[in-house]
Tab-separated table of C-alpha atoms and ligand atoms in Angstrom:
chain	number	residue	atom	x	y	z
N	23	MET	CA	184.086	36.689	75.671
N	24	ARG	CA	181.326	37.435	73.713
N	25	ILE	CA	178.201	35.250	75.490
N	26	ALA	CA	174.831	35.117	74.180
N	27	PHE	CA	172.719	33.999	77.537
N	28	ALA	CA	169.710	32.681	77.189
N	29	ILE	CA	167.115	31.856	80.076
N	30	THR	CA	163.696	29.873	79.438
N	31	GLY	CA	160.683	29.579	81.773
N	32	ALA	CA	161.617	27.354	84.433
N	33	GLY	CA	161.389	27.928	87.981
N	34	HIS	CA	163.834	25.582	88.826
N	35	LEU	CA	167.583	26.696	88.928
N	36	LEU	CA	166.437	30.369	87.729
N	37	ARG	CA	167.386	32.255	90.859
N	38	GLU	CA	170.995	30.146	90.381
N	39	SER	CA	171.170	30.973	86.447
N	40	VAL	CA	170.287	34.857	87.427
N	41	HIS	CA	173.141	34.517	89.472
N	42	LEU	CA	175.396	33.079	87.130
N	43	ALA	CA	174.606	35.753	84.579
N	44	GLU	CA	175.230	38.532	87.165
N	45	LYS	CA	178.809	36.931	87.645
N	46	LEU	CA	179.550	36.425	83.758
N	47	ALA	CA	178.142	40.391	83.181
N	48	GLY	CA	181.058	41.673	84.992
N	49	GLU	CA	183.819	40.189	82.878
N	50	HIS	CA	182.349	39.364	79.721
N	51	GLU	CA	179.895	40.755	76.892
N	52	LEU	CA	176.426	39.092	77.629
N	53	THR	CA	173.411	39.370	75.201
N	54	ILE	CA	170.528	38.147	77.517
N	55	LEU	CA	168.142	36.273	75.371
N	56	LEU	CA	164.737	35.516	76.960
N	57	SER	CA	161.746	33.263	76.063
N	58	GLY	CA	158.280	34.807	76.308
N	59	ALA	CA	157.753	32.305	79.533
N	60	ALA	CA	161.161	33.249	80.903
N	61	GLU	CA	159.911	36.900	80.795
N	62	GLU	CA	156.913	36.121	82.764
N	63	VAL	CA	158.414	33.202	85.147
N	64	LEU	CA	161.385	35.720	86.116
N	65	LYS	CA	158.827	38.289	87.319
N	66	MET	CA	156.642	35.983	89.266
N	67	TYR	CA	160.013	35.131	91.235
N	68	GLY	CA	161.038	39.023	91.377
N	69	LEU	CA	163.787	38.470	89.381
N	70	TYR	CA	163.132	40.412	85.922
N	71	GLU	CA	164.780	43.699	87.319
N	72	ARG	CA	168.244	42.160	88.220
N	73	VAL	CA	168.284	40.659	84.651
N	74	GLU	CA	167.357	43.640	83.062
N	75	ARG	CA	169.970	45.691	84.844
N	76	LEU	CA	172.588	43.588	83.271
N	77	THR	CA	171.650	44.964	79.872
N	78	GLY	CA	172.020	48.243	77.663
N	79	GLY	CA	174.488	48.746	74.562
N	80	LYS	CA	175.559	46.979	71.800
N	81	TYR	CA	176.172	43.219	72.399
N	82	ARG	CA	174.194	43.562	75.919
N	83	GLU	CA	171.002	43.988	74.747
N	84	LEU	CA	167.657	42.275	76.516
N	85	ALA	CA	166.355	40.108	73.421
N	86	THR	CA	162.755	38.633	73.950
N	87	ASP	CA	160.348	36.535	72.163
N	88	THR	CA	158.039	39.835	71.622
N	89	ASN	CA	160.940	42.247	70.602
N	90	GLN	CA	162.361	39.535	68.093
N	91	LYS	CA	159.070	39.105	66.258
N	92	PHE	CA	158.639	35.834	64.310
N	93	SER	CA	162.387	35.538	62.503
N	94	TYR	CA	164.348	36.456	65.497
N	95	PRO	CA	167.083	38.327	63.447
N	96	ILE	CA	169.763	39.099	66.582
N	97	THR	CA	170.293	35.052	66.728
N	98	GLY	CA	171.888	35.534	63.169
N	99	ARG	CA	174.602	36.696	64.696
N	100	LEU	CA	175.470	33.200	66.305
N	101	SER	CA	175.628	31.641	62.713
N	102	ILE	CA	178.179	34.424	61.546
N	103	GLY	CA	180.874	34.183	64.340
N	104	LYS	CA	179.609	36.925	66.451
N	105	TYR	CA	179.725	35.066	69.745
N	106	ASP	CA	182.030	32.412	71.626
N	107	LEU	CA	179.462	30.737	73.271
N	108	LEU	CA	175.677	30.019	73.821
N	109	ILE	CA	174.578	29.536	77.590
N	110	VAL	CA	171.075	28.298	78.106
N	111	THR	CA	170.260	27.859	81.708
N	112	PRO	CA	167.634	26.742	82.874
N	113	ALA	CA	166.298	24.840	79.970
N	114	THR	CA	162.402	23.974	80.233
N	115	ALA	CA	161.821	20.522	79.091
N	116	ASN	CA	159.311	22.360	76.472
N	117	THR	CA	162.599	23.997	75.075
N	118	VAL	CA	164.700	20.631	75.279
N	119	SER	CA	161.941	18.694	73.553
N	120	LYS	CA	162.038	21.252	70.505
N	121	ILE	CA	165.752	21.683	69.942
N	122	VAL	CA	165.887	17.554	70.107
N	123	TYR	CA	163.387	17.185	66.990
N	124	GLY	CA	164.956	20.298	65.395
N	125	ILE	CA	162.309	23.044	65.975
N	126	ALA	CA	163.598	26.572	66.102
N	127	ASP	CA	159.908	28.637	66.416
N	128	THR	CA	161.051	30.614	69.697
N	129	LEU	CA	163.796	33.355	70.139
N	130	VAL	CA	165.835	30.436	72.307
N	131	THR	CA	165.632	27.450	69.933
N	132	ASN	CA	166.330	29.844	67.066
N	133	ALA	CA	169.339	30.728	69.027
N	134	VAL	CA	170.498	27.050	69.610
N	135	ALA	CA	169.781	26.102	65.766
N	136	GLN	CA	171.895	29.135	64.561
N	137	ALA	CA	174.600	28.197	67.169
N	138	GLY	CA	174.711	24.649	65.740
N	139	LYS	CA	175.105	26.349	61.935
N	140	GLY	CA	177.495	28.501	63.137
N	141	ALA	CA	179.588	26.021	65.011
N	142	VAL	CA	179.361	28.075	68.066
N	143	PRO	CA	179.620	25.947	71.665
N	144	VAL	CA	176.268	25.464	73.581
N	145	TYR	CA	176.271	25.061	77.144
N	146	MET	CA	172.774	24.013	78.762
N	147	VAL	CA	171.324	22.953	82.034
N	148	PRO	CA	168.354	21.099	81.308
N	149	VAL	CA	166.047	20.930	84.315
N	150	ASP	CA	164.804	17.482	83.790
N	151	ILE	CA	168.071	15.532	83.841
N	152	HIS	CA	167.941	12.592	86.258
N	153	PRO	CA	164.802	10.248	86.522
N	154	GLY	CA	162.777	10.437	89.975
N	155	PRO	CA	161.604	13.339	92.408
N	156	ILE	CA	163.270	16.455	92.679
N	157	ASP	CA	163.092	19.589	95.364
N	158	THR	CA	161.879	22.905	93.503
N	159	VAL	CA	160.751	26.312	94.632
N	160	LEU	CA	157.617	27.764	94.072
N	161	PRO	CA	156.660	31.900	93.347
N	162	SER	CA	154.446	33.579	95.824
N	163	LYS	CA	151.332	31.564	97.031
N	164	LEU	CA	148.407	32.468	98.839
N	165	GLU	CA	148.159	29.457	101.354
N	166	LEU	CA	144.603	29.052	102.419
N	167	SER	CA	145.129	27.247	105.394
N	168	LYS	CA	146.258	30.509	106.909
N	169	CYS	CA	143.809	32.752	104.967
N	170	GLU	CA	141.314	33.820	107.759
N	171	GLY	CA	139.179	35.671	105.008
N	172	CYS	CA	139.594	39.195	106.314
N	173	ASP	CA	136.390	41.358	105.264
N	174	ASP	CA	139.627	43.926	103.937
N	175	CYS	CA	142.404	41.935	102.415
N	176	VAL	CA	145.027	44.032	103.000
N	177	ALA	CA	147.520	42.024	100.667
N	178	ALA	CA	144.799	42.415	97.832
N	179	LEU	CA	144.806	46.252	98.551
N	180	VAL	CA	148.378	46.599	98.645
N	181	CYS	CA	148.949	44.595	95.192
N	182	GLU	CA	150.169	47.347	92.507
N	183	GLN	CA	149.633	44.910	89.810
N	184	GLY	CA	146.080	43.843	90.896
N	185	ALA	CA	147.487	40.099	91.281
N	186	ILE	CA	145.432	39.062	94.562
N	187	VAL	CA	142.259	37.446	94.262
N	188	ALA	CA	141.264	37.873	97.696
N	189	HIS	CA	140.756	34.548	99.633
N	190	GLU	CA	141.522	32.397	96.489
N	191	GLU	CA	144.622	32.905	95.256
N	192	ILE	CA	147.490	34.719	93.257
N	193	ASP	CA	146.955	35.463	89.733
N	194	LEU	CA	150.756	34.875	88.661
N	195	SER	CA	150.074	36.105	85.381
N	196	LYS	CA	150.006	39.797	86.934
N	197	CYS	CA	152.510	38.959	89.942
N	198	ILE	CA	156.046	40.741	89.487
N	199	GLY	CA	157.132	39.101	92.650
N	200	CYS	CA	157.927	42.443	94.707
N	201	GLY	CA	156.759	40.831	97.941
N	202	LEU	CA	154.376	43.572	99.116
N	203	CYS	CA	151.433	40.983	99.786
N	204	ARG	CA	153.996	38.888	101.862
N	205	ASN	CA	154.785	41.947	104.280
N	206	SER	CA	151.221	43.206	104.346
N	207	CYS	CA	149.258	40.331	105.420
N	208	PRO	CA	148.485	39.958	109.152
N	209	ASN	CA	148.095	36.112	108.793
N	210	ASP	CA	151.242	35.456	107.203
N	211	ALA	CA	149.262	33.617	104.345
N	212	ILE	CA	151.514	34.178	101.421
N	213	SER	CA	154.298	32.144	101.031
N	214	GLU	CA	157.442	32.691	99.082
N	215	GLY	CA	160.000	29.927	97.648
N	216	LYS	CA	158.363	27.333	99.293
N	217	VAL	CA	160.011	23.608	98.119
N	218	ILE	CA	157.903	21.166	96.577
N	219	THR	CA	159.017	17.689	95.338
N	220	ILE	CA	158.075	16.827	91.641
N	221	TYR	CA	158.816	14.459	89.489
N	222	MET	CA	160.494	13.978	86.301
N	223	ARG	CA	158.697	12.521	83.564
N	224	ASP	CA	160.514	9.708	81.367
N	225	ILE	CA	159.921	11.723	77.733
N	226	ASP	CA	161.705	14.838	79.471
N	227	ILE	CA	164.638	12.428	80.570
N	228	GLU	CA	164.724	10.882	77.489
N	229	ASN	CA	164.969	14.039	75.481
N	230	THR	CA	167.789	15.235	77.714
N	231	ARG	CA	169.561	12.091	76.842
N	232	LYS	CA	168.909	12.993	72.879
N	233	LEU	CA	170.348	16.834	73.756
N	234	SER	CA	173.719	15.353	75.217
N	235	SER	CA	174.223	13.722	72.049
N	236	ILE	CA	174.464	16.682	69.569
N	237	ASP	CA	177.706	17.865	68.806
N	238	ASN	CA	177.952	21.446	69.853
N	239	ILE	CA	175.834	21.012	73.082
N	240	GLN	CA	177.246	20.231	76.438
N	241	ILE	CA	174.874	19.809	79.259
N	242	PHE	CA	175.325	20.628	82.686
N	243	GLU	CA	173.768	19.865	86.269
N	244	LYS	CA	173.582	23.246	87.611
N	245	PRO	CA	174.599	27.069	86.659
N	246	ASP	CA	177.451	26.304	89.222
N	247	ASP	CA	179.090	23.742	86.632
N	248	ILE	CA	179.060	26.482	83.969
N	249	SER	CA	180.417	28.953	86.557
N	250	ASP	CA	183.897	26.757	87.043
N	251	ARG	CA	184.695	26.831	83.323
N	252	PHE	CA	185.413	30.465	83.667
U	324	LIG	C1	156.070	29.333	88.223
U	324	LIG	C2	156.306	28.462	87.084
U	324	LIG	C3	157.278	27.590	87.211
U	324	LIG	C4	157.534	26.820	85.793
U	324	LIG	N1	158.540	26.145	86.093
U	324	LIG	C5	158.980	25.226	85.326
U	324	LIG	C6	160.298	24.156	85.354
U	324	LIG	O1	160.705	24.109	86.137
U	324	LIG	N2	160.492	23.158	84.538
U	324	LIG	C7	160.008	23.400	82.747
U	324	LIG	O2	160.040	22.649	82.152
U	324	LIG	N3	158.591	24.060	83.024
U	324	LIG	C8	158.483	25.092	84.015
U	324	LIG	N4	157.386	25.884	83.523
U	324	LIG	C9	156.471	25.646	82.393
U	324	LIG	C10	157.230	26.330	81.503
U	324	LIG	O3	157.010	27.805	81.829
U	324	LIG	C11	156.033	26.640	80.010
U	324	LIG	O4	156.063	24.815	79.792
U	324	LIG	C12	156.744	27.376	79.067
U	324	LIG	O5	155.514	26.690	77.980
U	324	LIG	C13	158.177	26.976	78.595
U	324	LIG	O6	158.445	27.934	77.370
U	324	LIG	P1	159.648	28.238	77.012
U	324	LIG	O7	160.368	26.568	76.806
U	324	LIG	O8	159.629	28.818	75.677
U	324	LIG	O9	160.657	28.872	77.958
U	324	LIG	C14	156.858	26.731	84.816
U	324	LIG	C15	155.947	27.540	84.642
U	324	LIG	C16	155.831	28.313	85.684
U	324	LIG	C17	154.255	29.416	85.497
């Protein structure tokens, strides 16, 4: 099968989505499409290189909002029958809301629009699916309760990206999730994968409901549920 595999900028279910891409890339031709936020968030969770490794060659490209400029020419392939399937996982609240209102101003929302025009089935994993609380995983975080304010912050010194603002926070726009800081801080003040509870907004749940009523789009609770279809 030839599959367009899109990732948007959600931390929730991101690792599971990368795992699905790795599994499918072994057996299918996979073109990876990343929203601008996905590029950033994948790096924060230390997952970007795993995605990059899956790409190379015709129909195995890594397309991004940056390299596709404003008209996203690669998505035209979806409207002319070059792909059997488009997968979008995880799908942020932002991307879902744009799709349900017909907006196509990013690489991923364009891909969904073109898939609709080309009658290509779309499998999506929207992160905001059920009302109420969900547990989600954070990227690296400086735990101030454990930071002892060392004169020479080893974590800041070891960070090649200059992402640690000593004794204050991690600048996630610079973080690549390499884990060097975590392993060097003598006070164990950098956490990774901390689980927090967040609450779904009614508007996002309502948008997911609208998404599920679009003809060529099928929604799934988690990437593993898509895996079961292969
Ligand atoms: C660490 C991190 C995790 C995020 N996780 C989520 C998430 O789980 N769900 C979500 O809707 N947005 C999440 N966001 C916010 C999106 O990245 C943001 O809304 C972005 O504009 C989405 O753009 P996109 O839909 O084009 O990918 C996260 C942002 C950061 C920095």
